[in-house]
Amino acid sequence: MDILSNLINGTFVFATALIFASLGGVIGERTGVINLGLEGFMVSGAFSAAVATHYAETAGMGGASPWIGLICAMVVTLIFSGIHALASIKFKANQVISGIVVNLLAASSTFFMVKLLFDGAAETPIIDHVFHKWAIPGLSSIPFLGNAIFTAYPTTYIALILVAVVWFVMYKTPLGLRMRAVGEHPGAADTAGVKVNRIRTYAVLVGGSIAALGGATIALTAGSSFAQSTISGQGFIALAAVIFGKWNPVGAFGASLFFGFAQALKDQAQIYDWAKSIPTEVFYMLPYLMTLLILLFAVGRSSGPSALGEPYDPGKR
Amino acid sequence: MNNVRKLLRSDSIWIPVLSIIIGILIGAIVMLAGGYNPILAYQSLIEKIFGSPYDIGETLRQIVPLILSGLAVAVAFRGGMFNIGVEGQIVMGSLGALMVGNMLDLPPILHGIVAILVGALFGGIWGSLVAIFKVKRGLNEVISCIMLNWIALYISHIVIKTFMAEMGTSRSQPIHDSASIQIAWLSDLFGGARIHWGFFIVIFMLIGYYYYLNRTKWGYELRAVGYNKHAAEYAGMNVSSIAIRTFFISGAIGGLIGTFEILGVFKYMAIAPNTSGIGFDGIAVALLGMNTSVGVLLSGTLFGALYYGAQGMSFGADVPPEVIRMVISIIIFFAAAPAAIRMFLKMFRRKPKREEG
């Protein structure tokens, strides 16, 4: 039983960053803007969280430091999501390319800043005040579930709450209806008086900041600094989770859990003797291979919002 | 002459040129803001590129994979598809070339040729998987590319560790000397820079790319599908098989990148935690080069030279080489968003002389 509850706990730990990033992706893509820049948003989130937390704790903020880091991650990433919004909405650039530009720009400028701020160092100083697992009083003493779910990092709880919030906004409020309409048929939405480009811009900005929380989570829980290896491909996995989850916040949440599970499985399985004969790379490969197979054979044709990738041009029919 | 004048007046030449200028300018501003000397930085960048025969040779070596990667992306682009799986195709190409180079015993020249062909074939098969998934199961090529990139990386690790592990290092055993495609006398001429046959094959491929797209039936079909998939289908073209063929070609070019790096440059394959990034650079090269062979040649040359020269910047002016990556991403930003350039220009030109239609 312990093994199983550890496995579930590990799943949530690994999945948290992906939940944030894929939620951010869902918000932008649902309004019709392809978001290949998730990786860049996560990089910028991890960077600004690590740097802000470092300065906050040097200034004597103590336990509040990582929270300041989280907020800074959301604010700083607006620069990059702003660039993506500007290029893909205002300038009608190819959205895939705009996303790749954001990735390149985020990676290069953050490492430039790290070298500038910390005298040529390759990573930010180690942070002392990172997030620690937090047992919810009462609930955490429930056998099995207490260890599995109710003893997690605060960021995990935030991510879970955010899933519910995004789902509610998207499916139960007029704003959500407008967002989805803009992604499906911007012309019709425009006729009905919805400001297409404004909604898209806000969606990309908000989505970017939420994705940044994913990067911040990695820097403030698993790692305790920001280096070149802190974010390596998680943004792309999150994008896969968006598509795997069929552009639905709950679906993306489920897909993120799946990726988290595959990662946790790798950690748990390595304890056993029978698993030692299997190359570790098989376990690394598993999440990607399983996603591919599931998408190929189980999910069926995945089609996103109809207007995904198309800049809105009012003059065009 | 008329053609030249027309070319100079059209956007297609000014947008890339202006993007490059703006990128370099913003790079200078960033360096100034960071307290560095941009003039010294760019000076040491250029000195690094042209500093010695060795540097010129190594710059050329850096340019080869970028041009190929640009071609791989461009050919898919022209067919209306997006290949961000060049990364994985490079890995598979490297693996194929490494296996032939390390596990087979063949006479010199033949060994290299077989290794190149197998590398290209591995990349091509890996690339065509993307198109097969797309046409058979409707799987978005962006997602399958991403998954296949990682799967390729881990397959290569497993194969290297099982069959060709070099004990105590995180790399494979080297290829046999008979499989090397390095050109010894040319390398000596360039002070030991790693010049290989791939350099000449690239020139041949640039011409081949132009010829294939503009002078063959298959190239015509490819462009037709790229312009309008439905019209092409209505005209009786087999869109599915054209897509698979296009991705095979794209993947084979990607495979060649890895092949040349193994056979001509490194002689071994590293067990790296990440793919090389050359595949993503190819998107930038193709975009700035407007998916034409001359354009890809020029933009690949520019990016290769910038990357190589960046090492000189950190050495000569103490500027982090990341600045060059920023410059490149700004160049792509403006190349991808011509509207941004027009806005940028308007800020300097108060009264436009003539409205452009």
XYZ file of C-alpha atoms in Angstrom:
674
model
C 0.000 0.000 0.000
C 2.855 2.326 0.832
C 4.265 1.792 -2.618
C 1.010 2.720 -4.246
C 0.499 5.832 -2.138
C 4.102 6.892 -2.795
C 3.475 6.385 -6.463
C 0.392 8.597 -6.383
C 2.255 11.199 -4.363
C 5.127 11.151 -6.839
C 2.686 11.467 -9.695
C 1.333 14.721 -8.296
C 4.807 16.050 -7.566
C 5.956 15.499 -11.138
C 2.657 16.508 -12.702
C 2.286 19.889 -10.981
C 4.524 21.851 -13.342
C 2.864 20.210 -16.326
C -0.603 21.011 -15.001
C 0.263 24.699 -14.802
C 1.907 24.803 -18.208
C -0.775 22.831 -19.989
C -3.531 24.942 -18.414
C -1.734 28.000 -19.733
C -1.596 26.331 -23.125
C -5.286 25.437 -23.086
C -6.312 29.021 -22.309
C -4.366 30.475 -25.235
C -5.080 27.718 -27.738
C -8.796 27.630 -26.978
C -9.012 31.206 -28.241
C -7.177 30.214 -31.415
C -3.541 31.054 -30.728
C -1.073 28.166 -31.056
C 1.273 28.193 -28.128
C 4.619 26.627 -28.887
C 6.148 29.157 -26.526
C 5.142 27.241 -23.382
C 8.725 26.093 -22.993
C 9.909 29.704 -23.078
C 7.279 30.800 -20.564
C 8.428 28.033 -18.241
C 12.064 29.056 -18.669
C 11.246 32.651 -17.884
C 9.079 31.571 -14.933
C 11.814 29.375 -13.482
C 14.418 32.095 -13.972
C 12.435 34.927 -12.426
C 11.221 32.763 -9.545
C 14.755 31.657 -8.696
C 16.188 35.168 -8.971
C 13.370 36.890 -7.083
C 13.408 34.286 -4.315
C 17.156 34.667 -3.988
C 16.945 38.442 -3.615
C 13.931 38.215 -1.313
C 15.715 35.879 1.053
C 18.882 37.981 1.020
C 16.651 40.898 1.982
C 15.454 38.852 4.938
C 11.972 37.913 3.813
C 12.426 34.334 5.025
C 9.540 31.976 4.362
C 7.690 34.518 2.233
C 10.485 34.479 -0.361
C 9.268 31.638 -2.589
C 5.811 33.232 -2.716
C 7.383 36.449 -3.942
C 9.219 34.282 -6.463
C 5.921 32.868 -7.733
C 4.436 36.314 -8.209
C 7.535 37.613 -9.968
C 7.449 34.620 -12.303
C 3.935 35.579 -13.382
C 4.787 39.250 -13.860
C 8.122 38.867 -15.657
C 6.739 36.300 -18.068
C 4.293 38.921 -19.334
C 7.235 40.239 -21.372
C 7.490 36.995 -23.304
C 3.788 36.294 -23.584
C 3.447 39.918 -24.690
C 5.934 39.313 -27.500
C 4.022 36.202 -28.534
C 0.717 38.082 -28.465
C 2.155 41.010 -30.382
C 3.664 38.850 -33.115
C 0.850 36.380 -33.535
C -2.172 38.618 -32.991
C -1.220 42.154 -33.960
C 1.408 41.405 -36.602
C -0.301 38.215 -37.802
C 2.934 36.253 -37.880
C 3.000 32.486 -38.136
C 2.070 31.436 -34.607
C 4.262 28.362 -34.533
C 7.284 30.445 -35.461
C 6.357 33.154 -32.992
C 6.311 30.492 -30.279
C 9.725 29.232 -31.311
C 11.040 32.805 -31.234
C 9.741 33.129 -27.688
C 11.538 29.922 -26.706
C 14.826 31.085 -28.190
C 14.502 34.556 -26.748
C 13.556 33.339 -23.269
C 16.413 30.843 -23.131
C 19.055 33.244 -24.406
C 17.987 36.312 -22.458
C 17.598 34.509 -19.128
C 21.053 32.922 -19.341
C 22.431 36.303 -20.349
C 20.790 37.820 -17.282
C 22.097 35.066 -14.996
C 25.640 35.744 -16.176
C 25.119 39.482 -15.842
C 23.592 39.356 -12.347
C 25.853 36.708 -10.821
C 29.257 37.561 -12.299
C 29.369 35.092 -15.115
C 27.972 32.158 -13.121
C 26.202 29.421 -15.079
C 23.353 29.154 -12.584
C 21.640 31.226 -9.919
C 22.780 30.830 -6.295
C 21.153 27.965 -4.388
C 17.972 29.094 -2.650
C 17.435 28.123 0.991
C 13.760 28.935 1.259
C 12.154 26.581 -1.224
C 8.682 25.106 -0.891
C 8.343 22.096 1.374
C 5.698 19.437 1.379
C 2.795 20.575 3.418
C 0.484 18.124 5.158
C -3.068 19.396 5.350
C -4.019 19.153 9.041
C -6.609 16.437 9.618
C -6.859 15.224 6.040
C -3.236 14.110 5.971
C -3.839 11.620 8.785
C -6.334 9.667 6.700
C -4.619 6.351 5.967
C -3.394 5.936 2.379
C -5.002 9.087 0.962
C -3.234 11.237 3.518
C 0.156 10.208 2.227
C -0.919 9.946 -1.388
C -2.708 13.245 -1.890
C -2.865 15.436 1.190
C 0.878 15.690 1.770
C 2.120 17.711 -1.177
C 3.837 20.945 -2.112
C 1.675 24.075 -1.827
C 2.094 24.564 -5.569
C 0.333 21.252 -6.172
C -2.716 22.477 -4.276
C -2.678 25.734 -6.227
C -2.511 23.779 -9.474
C -5.491 21.627 -8.496
C -7.551 24.672 -7.553
C -6.574 26.361 -10.797
C -7.820 23.406 -12.851
C -11.256 23.847 -11.309
C -11.180 27.611 -11.774
C -10.155 27.454 -15.426
C -12.740 24.781 -16.140
C -15.443 26.863 -14.457
C -14.516 30.058 -16.271
C -14.263 28.318 -19.592
C -17.519 26.383 -19.495
C -19.768 28.174 -17.020
C -19.271 31.884 -17.598
C -20.060 34.262 -20.484
C -16.355 35.080 -20.738
C -15.580 31.401 -21.286
C -18.232 31.167 -23.972
C -16.664 34.153 -25.730
C -13.219 32.616 -25.476
C -14.383 29.404 -27.062
C -16.358 31.254 -29.737
C -13.304 33.292 -30.680
C -11.348 30.094 -31.121
C -13.998 28.331 -33.167
C -15.386 31.061 -35.383
C -13.843 34.494 -34.856
C -15.943 36.036 -37.634
C -19.208 35.047 -35.995
C -17.946 36.128 -32.582
C -16.973 39.508 -34.016
C -20.412 39.935 -35.534
C -21.902 39.228 -32.131
C -19.862 42.075 -30.705
C -16.990 40.146 -29.153
C -13.613 41.852 -29.393
C -11.706 38.959 -30.970
C -8.162 40.235 -30.763
C -8.594 41.663 -27.289
C -9.799 38.342 -25.899
C -6.997 36.493 -27.639
C -4.400 38.897 -26.280
C -5.626 38.556 -22.700
C -5.810 34.781 -23.069
C -2.213 34.586 -24.263
C -1.025 36.870 -21.453
C -2.907 35.054 -18.692
C -1.984 31.671 -20.149
C 1.666 32.707 -20.242
C 1.670 33.693 -16.597
C 0.033 30.428 -15.573
C 2.574 28.479 -17.616
C 5.289 30.503 -15.861
C 4.046 29.082 -12.555
C 4.961 25.680 -13.948
C 8.555 26.763 -14.481
C 8.616 28.428 -11.067
C 7.356 25.200 -9.484
C 10.305 23.274 -10.858
C 12.814 25.881 -9.689
C 11.266 26.162 -6.215
C 10.538 22.499 -5.452
C 12.555 19.915 -7.375
C 15.561 22.117 -7.995
C 16.612 25.028 -5.870
C 18.266 27.164 -8.492
C 17.930 28.043 -12.168
C 20.366 26.510 -14.647
C 20.368 25.507 -18.271
C 19.029 22.061 -17.366
C 16.192 23.270 -15.124
C 13.695 23.352 -17.971
C 14.471 20.857 -20.699
C 11.490 19.965 -22.796
C 8.761 20.162 -20.137
C 7.052 22.919 -22.104
C 6.782 20.668 -25.122
C 5.431 17.834 -22.997
C 2.862 20.271 -21.645
C 1.914 21.124 -25.212
C 1.472 17.432 -25.860
C -0.750 17.310 -22.779
C -2.877 20.113 -24.245
C -3.469 18.138 -27.430
C -3.740 14.812 -25.625
C -6.312 16.430 -23.329
C -8.243 17.678 -26.339
C -7.888 21.374 -25.441
C -9.974 20.876 -22.312
C -8.604 21.993 -18.908
C -9.706 18.781 -17.229
C -8.338 16.741 -20.109
C -5.023 18.559 -19.928
C -4.987 17.903 -16.187
C -5.521 14.197 -16.811
C -2.807 14.105 -19.457
C -0.402 15.884 -17.107
C -1.140 13.305 -14.415
C -0.399 10.602 -16.949
C 3.017 12.091 -17.724
C 3.628 12.590 -14.011
C 2.689 8.974 -13.395
C 5.128 7.720 -16.011
C 7.877 9.740 -14.323
C 6.971 8.568 -10.841
C 6.845 4.983 -12.105
C 10.411 5.351 -13.318
C 11.554 6.440 -9.852
C 9.611 3.718 -8.045
C 10.487 0.887 -10.408
C 14.197 1.499 -10.086
C 14.025 0.229 -6.523
C 13.274 -3.309 -7.684
C 15.711 -5.926 -8.898
C 13.693 -7.005 -11.897
C 13.719 -3.458 -13.199
C 17.501 -3.224 -13.021
C 17.896 -5.411 -16.097
C 15.841 -2.941 -18.147
C 17.863 0.040 -19.447
C 16.814 3.223 -17.647
C 16.255 4.842 -21.007
C 13.243 2.600 -21.524
C 11.638 4.272 -18.541
C 12.626 7.713 -19.801
C 11.135 6.908 -23.174
C 7.937 5.449 -21.764
C 5.870 8.653 -21.383
C 6.587 9.754 -24.957
C 6.031 6.321 -26.443
C 2.809 5.803 -24.507
C 1.465 9.222 -25.516
C 2.209 8.512 -29.125
C 0.545 5.098 -28.996
C -2.496 6.392 -27.147
C -2.915 9.282 -29.573
C -2.522 6.899 -32.501
C -4.806 4.111 -31.423
C -7.054 5.147 -28.568
C -7.978 8.790 -28.795
C -8.950 9.032 -32.413
C -8.614 12.106 -34.545
C -7.717 15.058 -32.408
C -8.921 18.287 -33.841
C -8.392 21.523 -32.030
C -10.415 24.714 -32.132
C -11.316 25.398 -35.781
C -9.600 28.765 -35.967
C -6.415 27.531 -34.259
C -3.395 29.106 -35.917
C -5.274 31.619 -38.010
C -4.810 35.305 -37.299
C -8.161 37.081 -37.317
C -8.634 39.218 -40.379
C -12.031 40.980 -40.387
C -11.824 41.578 -44.138
C -11.567 37.899 -44.937
C -14.548 35.636 -45.367
C 18.904 43.931 -65.027
C 15.187 44.403 -64.880
C 14.955 41.371 -62.656
C 17.513 42.759 -60.268
C 15.672 46.051 -60.050
C 12.420 44.233 -59.408
C 14.054 42.131 -56.707
C 15.479 45.195 -54.988
C 12.107 46.852 -54.926
C 10.191 43.871 -53.608
C 9.669 43.114 -49.942
C 11.191 39.682 -50.216
C 14.701 41.060 -50.181
C 14.242 43.981 -47.803
C 12.455 42.126 -45.041
C 15.334 39.728 -44.321
C 17.936 42.473 -44.713
C 16.119 44.848 -42.393
C 15.466 42.038 -39.903
C 19.178 41.355 -39.722
C 20.026 45.030 -39.258
C 17.401 45.504 -36.566
C 18.530 42.319 -34.823
C 22.139 43.438 -34.715
C 21.121 46.909 -33.508
C 18.958 45.570 -30.694
C 21.789 43.208 -29.772
C 24.052 46.245 -29.464
C 21.520 48.033 -27.274
C 21.252 44.990 -25.004
C 25.025 44.856 -24.678
C 25.187 48.580 -23.884
C 22.496 48.170 -21.252
C 24.437 45.281 -19.739
C 27.556 47.422 -19.510
C 29.455 45.791 -22.379
C 31.094 47.386 -25.376
C 29.074 46.363 -28.447
C 31.601 47.633 -30.994
C 34.394 45.623 -29.417
C 32.031 42.645 -29.196
C 31.059 42.677 -32.883
C 34.657 43.341 -33.808
C 35.864 40.275 -31.932
C 33.012 38.289 -33.470
C 34.213 39.120 -36.961
C 37.843 38.577 -36.008
C 36.945 35.143 -34.706
C 35.226 34.169 -37.958
C 37.997 35.355 -40.279
C 40.894 35.256 -37.832
C 42.794 32.281 -39.212
C 42.428 29.581 -41.854
C 41.414 27.247 -39.032
C 38.615 29.601 -37.953
C 37.351 30.031 -41.502
C 37.296 26.264 -41.913
C 35.493 25.700 -38.634
C 32.969 28.400 -39.545
C 32.274 26.485 -42.749
C 31.891 23.323 -40.693
C 29.322 25.088 -38.508
C 27.421 26.348 -41.544
C 26.928 22.926 -43.184
C 24.431 21.471 -40.678
C 22.500 24.747 -40.510
C 22.011 24.911 -44.268
C 20.909 21.288 -44.354
C 18.554 21.814 -41.447
C 17.127 24.854 -43.210
C 16.564 22.769 -46.345
C 14.879 19.996 -44.362
C 12.428 22.439 -42.810
C 11.948 24.371 -46.053
C 10.994 21.356 -48.153
C 8.261 20.435 -45.660
C 7.157 24.068 -45.465
C 6.765 24.231 -49.228
C 4.581 21.145 -49.005
C 2.388 22.915 -46.465
C 3.694 21.005 -43.455
C 5.769 21.798 -40.460
C 8.750 19.645 -39.582
C 9.898 20.378 -36.057
C 11.120 16.804 -35.863
C 14.436 17.480 -37.575
C 16.025 17.067 -34.142
C 14.961 13.436 -33.968
C 15.808 12.818 -37.614
C 19.333 14.086 -36.918
C 19.637 11.626 -34.038
C 18.431 8.714 -36.170
C 20.770 9.708 -39.013
C 23.688 9.871 -36.604
C 22.753 6.487 -35.214
C 22.511 4.877 -38.652
C 25.854 6.288 -39.743
C 27.461 5.307 -36.452
C 26.203 1.723 -36.677
C 27.554 1.310 -40.201
C 30.763 3.098 -39.337
C 31.404 1.150 -36.170
C 29.918 -2.309 -36.714
C 30.654 -3.024 -40.384
C 34.015 -3.604 -42.045
C 34.118 -2.243 -45.575
C 36.824 -0.861 -47.860
C 37.494 2.874 -47.382
C 35.438 4.958 -49.844
C 32.614 2.410 -50.037
C 32.293 2.371 -46.249
C 31.668 6.115 -46.168
C 29.119 5.953 -48.969
C 27.169 3.126 -47.330
C 27.224 4.954 -43.999
C 25.913 8.158 -45.600
C 23.133 6.293 -47.380
C 22.085 4.396 -44.264
C 22.135 7.601 -42.216
C 19.914 9.362 -44.741
C 17.610 6.337 -44.878
C 17.257 6.226 -41.076
C 16.395 9.922 -41.008
C 14.002 9.532 -43.913
C 12.126 6.666 -42.325
C 11.905 8.540 -39.037
C 10.596 11.581 -40.903
C 8.052 9.666 -42.926
C 6.577 8.245 -39.698
C 5.333 11.770 -38.964
C 3.513 11.973 -42.283
C 2.147 8.430 -41.990
C 0.709 9.219 -38.553
C -0.768 12.395 -39.993
C -2.470 10.947 -43.025
C -3.502 7.609 -41.516
C -4.547 8.642 -38.024
C -4.945 12.422 -38.262
C -2.240 13.004 -35.671
C -1.029 16.603 -35.504
C 2.527 16.686 -36.877
C 3.764 19.071 -34.221
C 2.971 16.667 -31.403
C 4.218 13.544 -33.153
C 7.446 15.346 -34.032
C 8.012 16.260 -30.387
C 7.338 12.720 -29.191
C 9.511 11.187 -31.919
C 12.391 13.536 -31.061
C 12.552 12.215 -27.515
C 11.968 8.612 -28.546
C 14.817 8.858 -31.069
C 17.133 10.285 -28.410
C 16.486 7.440 -25.977
C 16.651 4.763 -28.685
C 20.087 6.086 -29.586
C 21.173 5.886 -25.939
C 19.962 2.302 -25.645
C 21.639 1.196 -28.878
C 24.929 2.920 -28.043
C 25.045 1.569 -24.496
C 24.159 -1.959 -25.597
C 26.365 -2.354 -28.646
C 28.947 0.394 -28.864
C 29.622 1.651 -25.354
C 32.991 3.232 -24.761
C 33.648 2.276 -21.157
C 34.082 5.128 -18.726
C 32.799 7.863 -21.038
C 29.391 9.126 -22.032
C 29.973 8.563 -25.714
C 30.034 5.741 -28.221
C 33.082 3.943 -29.595
C 34.519 5.810 -32.587
C 33.751 4.853 -36.171
C 36.387 2.924 -38.120
C 38.838 5.093 -40.035
C 37.591 3.592 -43.283
C 34.198 5.266 -42.756
C 35.603 8.756 -42.212
C 34.541 11.324 -44.785
C 37.014 13.953 -43.687
C 39.134 15.422 -46.477
C 42.640 15.298 -45.080
C 44.402 17.640 -47.503
C 41.646 20.253 -47.284
C 41.671 20.039 -43.504
C 45.421 20.610 -43.538
C 44.896 23.602 -45.799
C 42.512 25.060 -43.221
C 44.923 24.515 -40.352
C 43.292 21.325 -39.117
C 39.660 22.470 -39.286
C 37.301 19.543 -39.758
C 36.370 19.837 -43.435
C 34.513 16.869 -44.907
C 32.743 15.735 -48.068
C 29.455 16.934 -46.650
C 30.550 20.438 -47.559
C 30.396 19.586 -51.266
C 27.289 17.455 -50.917
C 25.511 20.488 -49.427
C 26.234 22.576 -52.521
C 24.919 19.771 -54.658
C 21.811 19.528 -52.482
C 21.070 23.245 -52.695
C 21.029 22.955 -56.476
C 19.070 19.721 -56.232
C 16.498 21.387 -54.003
C 15.908 24.134 -56.540
C 15.744 21.652 -59.396
C 13.445 19.249 -57.556
C 10.945 21.923 -56.571
C 10.858 23.851 -59.831
C 11.722 21.408 -62.575
C 10.248 18.038 -61.648
C 6.746 16.599 -61.527
C 7.163 15.572 -57.893
C 8.292 19.057 -56.970
C 5.323 20.553 -58.771
C 2.979 18.270 -56.852
C 4.693 19.213 -53.618
C 4.171 22.910 -54.241
C 0.602 22.356 -55.377
C -0.224 20.573 -52.126
C 1.514 23.353 -50.227
C -0.523 26.081 -51.914
C -3.877 24.379 -51.634
C -4.294 20.830 -50.459
C -7.903 20.560 -51.566
C -7.287 21.941 -55.044
C -4.396 19.515 -55.468
C -6.595 16.634 -54.427
C -9.334 17.763 -56.784
C -6.791 17.887 -59.579
C -6.187 14.198 -58.993
C -3.037 14.274 -56.928
C -2.547 11.729 -54.195
C -2.112 14.130 -51.316
C -1.322 11.416 -48.755
C 1.517 9.865 -50.672
C 2.898 13.304 -51.552
C 2.934 14.162 -47.852
C 4.758 10.947 -46.973
C 7.251 11.448 -49.797
C 7.885 15.046 -48.737
C 8.482 14.086 -45.138
C 10.791 11.278 -46.256
C 12.902 13.776 -48.173
C 12.829 16.228 -45.299
C 13.795 13.513 -42.838
C 16.547 12.181 -45.095
C 18.103 15.649 -45.228
C 17.836 15.753 -41.442
C 19.490 12.345 -41.294
C 22.352 13.631 -43.427
C 23.065 16.336 -40.840
C 23.690 13.714 -38.189
C 25.559 11.527 -40.656
C 28.023 14.270 -41.568
C 28.553 15.260 -37.946
C 29.439 11.662 -37.056
C 31.466 10.666 -40.123
C 33.129 13.982 -40.830
C 33.416 15.889 -37.579
C 33.157 14.023 -34.284
C 33.734 10.337 -35.255
C 31.692 9.256 -32.226
C 28.195 9.903 -30.904
C 27.728 11.489 -27.500
C 25.130 10.257 -25.018
C 23.669 13.685 -24.401
C 20.673 14.491 -22.199
C 19.192 16.654 -24.952
C 19.048 16.771 -28.723
C 21.354 19.167 -30.529
C 19.019 22.089 -31.235
C 20.162 22.242 -34.868
C 16.687 21.167 -35.962
C 15.113 24.186 -34.295
C 17.759 26.454 -35.786
C 16.721 25.075 -39.169
C 13.290 26.628 -38.727
C 14.967 30.006 -38.353
C 17.195 29.396 -41.366
C 14.279 28.350 -43.559
C 12.156 31.277 -42.451
C 14.775 33.941 -43.019
C 15.708 32.287 -46.306
C 12.059 32.350 -47.418
C 12.275 28.615 -48.168
C 14.323 29.154 -51.313
C 17.686 27.517 -51.925
C 19.590 30.795 -52.312
C 17.897 32.171 -49.226
C 18.681 29.084 -47.159
C 22.297 29.245 -48.313
C 22.611 32.881 -47.238
C 20.755 32.630 -43.948
C 22.472 29.360 -43.003
C 25.796 31.027 -43.681
C 24.852 34.027 -41.575
C 23.662 31.981 -38.598
C 26.593 29.581 -38.780
C 29.050 32.459 -38.845
C 27.262 34.204 -35.971
C 27.290 31.053 -33.844
C 30.946 30.408 -34.468
C 31.904 34.044 -33.996
C 29.981 34.205 -30.719
C 32.795 32.205 -29.106
C 35.142 35.037 -29.997
C 32.806 37.558 -28.409
C 33.000 35.970 -24.995
C 36.760 35.627 -25.370
C 37.584 39.036 -26.805
C 34.972 41.303 -25.242
C 33.832 39.200 -22.273
C 30.262 39.280 -23.583
C 28.162 36.166 -22.865
C 27.623 34.327 -26.174
C 23.896 34.178 -25.364
C 23.673 37.685 -26.838
C 24.095 36.176 -30.287
C 21.231 33.781 -29.641
C 19.141 36.795 -28.676
C 20.169 38.585 -31.873
C 19.163 35.555 -33.913
C 15.785 35.269 -32.221
C 15.121 38.974 -32.805
C 16.038 38.521 -36.476
C 13.533 35.674 -36.756
C 10.900 37.714 -34.934
C 11.077 40.484 -37.505
C 11.416 38.106 -40.434
C 8.270 36.317 -39.272
C 6.340 39.526 -38.655
C 6.940 41.876 -41.597
C 4.205 44.124 -40.194
C 6.510 44.820 -37.268
C 9.211 46.070 -39.628
C 6.792 48.398 -41.369
C 5.831 49.818 -38.006
C 9.478 50.115 -37.062
C 10.208 51.984 -40.297
C 7.262 54.297 -39.873
C 8.759 55.552 -36.651
C 11.698 56.905 -38.654
C 9.867 57.986 -41.762
C 7.360 60.624 -40.803
C 5.794 61.082 -44.208
C 5.652 58.090 -46.526
C 6.347 59.346 -50.036
C 3.901 57.046 -51.684
C 1.267 54.673 -50.467
C 2.202 51.152 -51.298
C -0.607 49.067 -52.699
